[in-house]
Amino acid sequence: MRYWLLSKTNTIVLICGMPRSGTTALYNISKELLAGAGKEVEASWVNDLPFKFRSGKYLIIKLHDYDALLHKTSSHIIHSIRDIKEIAASQTVRD
């Protein structure tokens, strides 16, 4: 991964949790809240991280698998928790 490109002058916010547990909602809400507060925000799925980030921004990164380096470099971690039965039902409805 290209994590070494994350600038130390950025505030990194991780949005993580199991698939279908509400991570997309948390990701979108976080982007909107920060943007609404006048903060400069860049957001990305972990596998689609751009090659460069401008410094001084909030970087919101969504992921479903643990990543030790991102965990260590993040300023904030928002983790979604949802009952496993609801996740299974959500997946069934989706398919």
CSV table of C-alpha atoms in Angstrom, one decimal:
chain,number,residue,atom,x,y,z
A,1,MET,CA,0.0,0.0,0.0
A,2,ARG,CA,1.0,3.6,-0.4
A,3,TYR,CA,0.6,4.7,3.2
A,4,TRP,CA,4.0,6.3,3.3
A,5,LEU,CA,2.4,9.1,1.2
A,6,LEU,CA,0.1,10.2,4.0
A,7,SER,CA,1.4,13.5,5.2
A,8,LYS,CA,2.0,14.0,8.9
A,9,THR,CA,0.3,17.4,8.5
A,10,ASN,CA,-3.0,15.7,7.8
A,11,THR,CA,-5.6,14.5,10.3
A,12,ILE,CA,-6.4,10.9,9.4
A,13,VAL,CA,-9.9,9.5,10.3
A,14,LEU,CA,-10.4,5.8,9.9
A,15,ILE,CA,-13.9,4.5,9.3
A,16,CYS,CA,-13.9,0.7,9.9
A,17,GLY,CA,-16.1,-2.2,10.7
A,18,MET,CA,-17.5,-5.4,9.2
A,19,PRO,CA,-19.0,-5.2,5.7
A,20,ARG,CA,-22.7,-4.3,5.9
A,21,SER,CA,-22.3,-2.8,9.4
A,22,GLY,CA,-22.9,0.8,8.6
A,23,THR,CA,-19.4,1.9,7.6
A,24,THR,CA,-20.7,3.7,4.4
A,25,ALA,CA,-23.2,5.7,6.5
A,26,LEU,CA,-20.4,6.7,9.0
A,27,TYR,CA,-18.1,7.5,6.1
A,28,ASN,CA,-20.6,9.8,4.5
A,29,ILE,CA,-21.7,11.4,7.7
A,30,SER,CA,-18.1,12.1,8.7
A,31,LYS,CA,-17.4,13.8,5.4
A,32,GLU,CA,-20.5,16.0,5.6
A,33,LEU,CA,-19.9,17.0,9.2
A,34,LEU,CA,-16.3,18.0,8.6
A,35,ALA,CA,-17.1,19.8,5.3
A,36,GLY,CA,-20.1,21.6,7.1
A,37,ALA,CA,-17.7,22.7,9.7
A,38,GLY,CA,-15.5,24.4,7.0
A,39,LYS,CA,-12.7,21.7,7.1
A,40,GLU,CA,-10.9,20.7,4.0
A,41,VAL,CA,-11.7,17.0,3.5
A,42,GLU,CA,-10.5,14.2,1.2
A,43,ALA,CA,-12.1,10.8,1.5
A,44,SER,CA,-11.2,7.4,0.0
A,45,TRP,CA,-11.8,3.7,0.2
A,46,VAL,CA,-8.5,2.2,1.5
A,47,ASN,CA,-7.8,0.4,-1.8
A,48,ASP,CA,-8.3,3.6,-3.8
A,49,LEU,CA,-6.1,5.9,-1.9
A,50,PRO,CA,-4.7,8.6,-4.3
A,51,PHE,CA,-1.0,9.0,-4.8
A,52,LYS,CA,-0.9,12.4,-3.2
A,53,PHE,CA,-2.8,14.3,-0.6
A,54,ARG,CA,-2.5,18.0,0.0
A,55,SER,CA,-1.3,18.8,3.5
A,56,GLY,CA,-3.6,20.3,6.1
A,57,LYS,CA,-6.6,18.3,5.2
A,58,TYR,CA,-8.8,15.8,7.0
A,59,LEU,CA,-8.3,12.4,5.3
A,60,ILE,CA,-11.2,10.0,5.8
A,61,ILE,CA,-10.3,6.5,4.9
A,62,LYS,CA,-12.9,3.6,4.9
A,63,LEU,CA,-11.7,0.0,5.4
A,64,HIS,CA,-13.1,-3.3,6.5
A,65,ASP,CA,-9.8,-5.1,7.4
A,66,TYR,CA,-7.4,-4.2,10.2
A,67,ASP,CA,-4.3,-2.4,9.1
A,68,ALA,CA,-1.6,-1.8,11.8
A,69,LEU,CA,0.1,1.1,10.0
A,70,LEU,CA,-3.1,3.0,9.4
A,71,HIS,CA,-4.1,2.3,13.0
A,72,LYS,CA,-0.9,3.8,14.3
A,73,THR,CA,-1.0,6.9,12.1
A,74,SER,CA,-4.7,7.7,12.5
A,75,SER,CA,-5.8,10.6,14.7
A,76,HIS,CA,-9.3,9.2,15.1
A,77,ILE,CA,-10.9,5.8,14.5
A,78,ILE,CA,-14.7,5.4,14.1
A,79,HIS,CA,-15.8,1.8,14.3
A,80,SER,CA,-19.2,0.6,13.4
A,81,ILE,CA,-20.9,-2.2,15.4
A,82,ARG,CA,-24.0,-4.0,14.2
A,83,ASP,CA,-25.6,-7.3,15.3
A,84,ILE,CA,-24.3,-10.2,13.2
A,85,LYS,CA,-27.9,-11.3,12.5
A,86,GLU,CA,-28.8,-7.9,11.0
A,87,ILE,CA,-25.7,-8.1,8.9
A,88,ALA,CA,-26.6,-11.5,7.6
A,89,ALA,CA,-30.2,-10.3,6.9
A,90,SER,CA,-28.9,-7.3,5.1
A,91,GLN,CA,-26.6,-9.4,2.9
A,92,THR,CA,-29.5,-11.8,2.1
A,93,VAL,CA,-31.7,-8.8,1.0
A,94,ARG,CA,-28.9,-7.4,-1.1
A,95,ASP,CA,-28.3,-10.7,-3.0
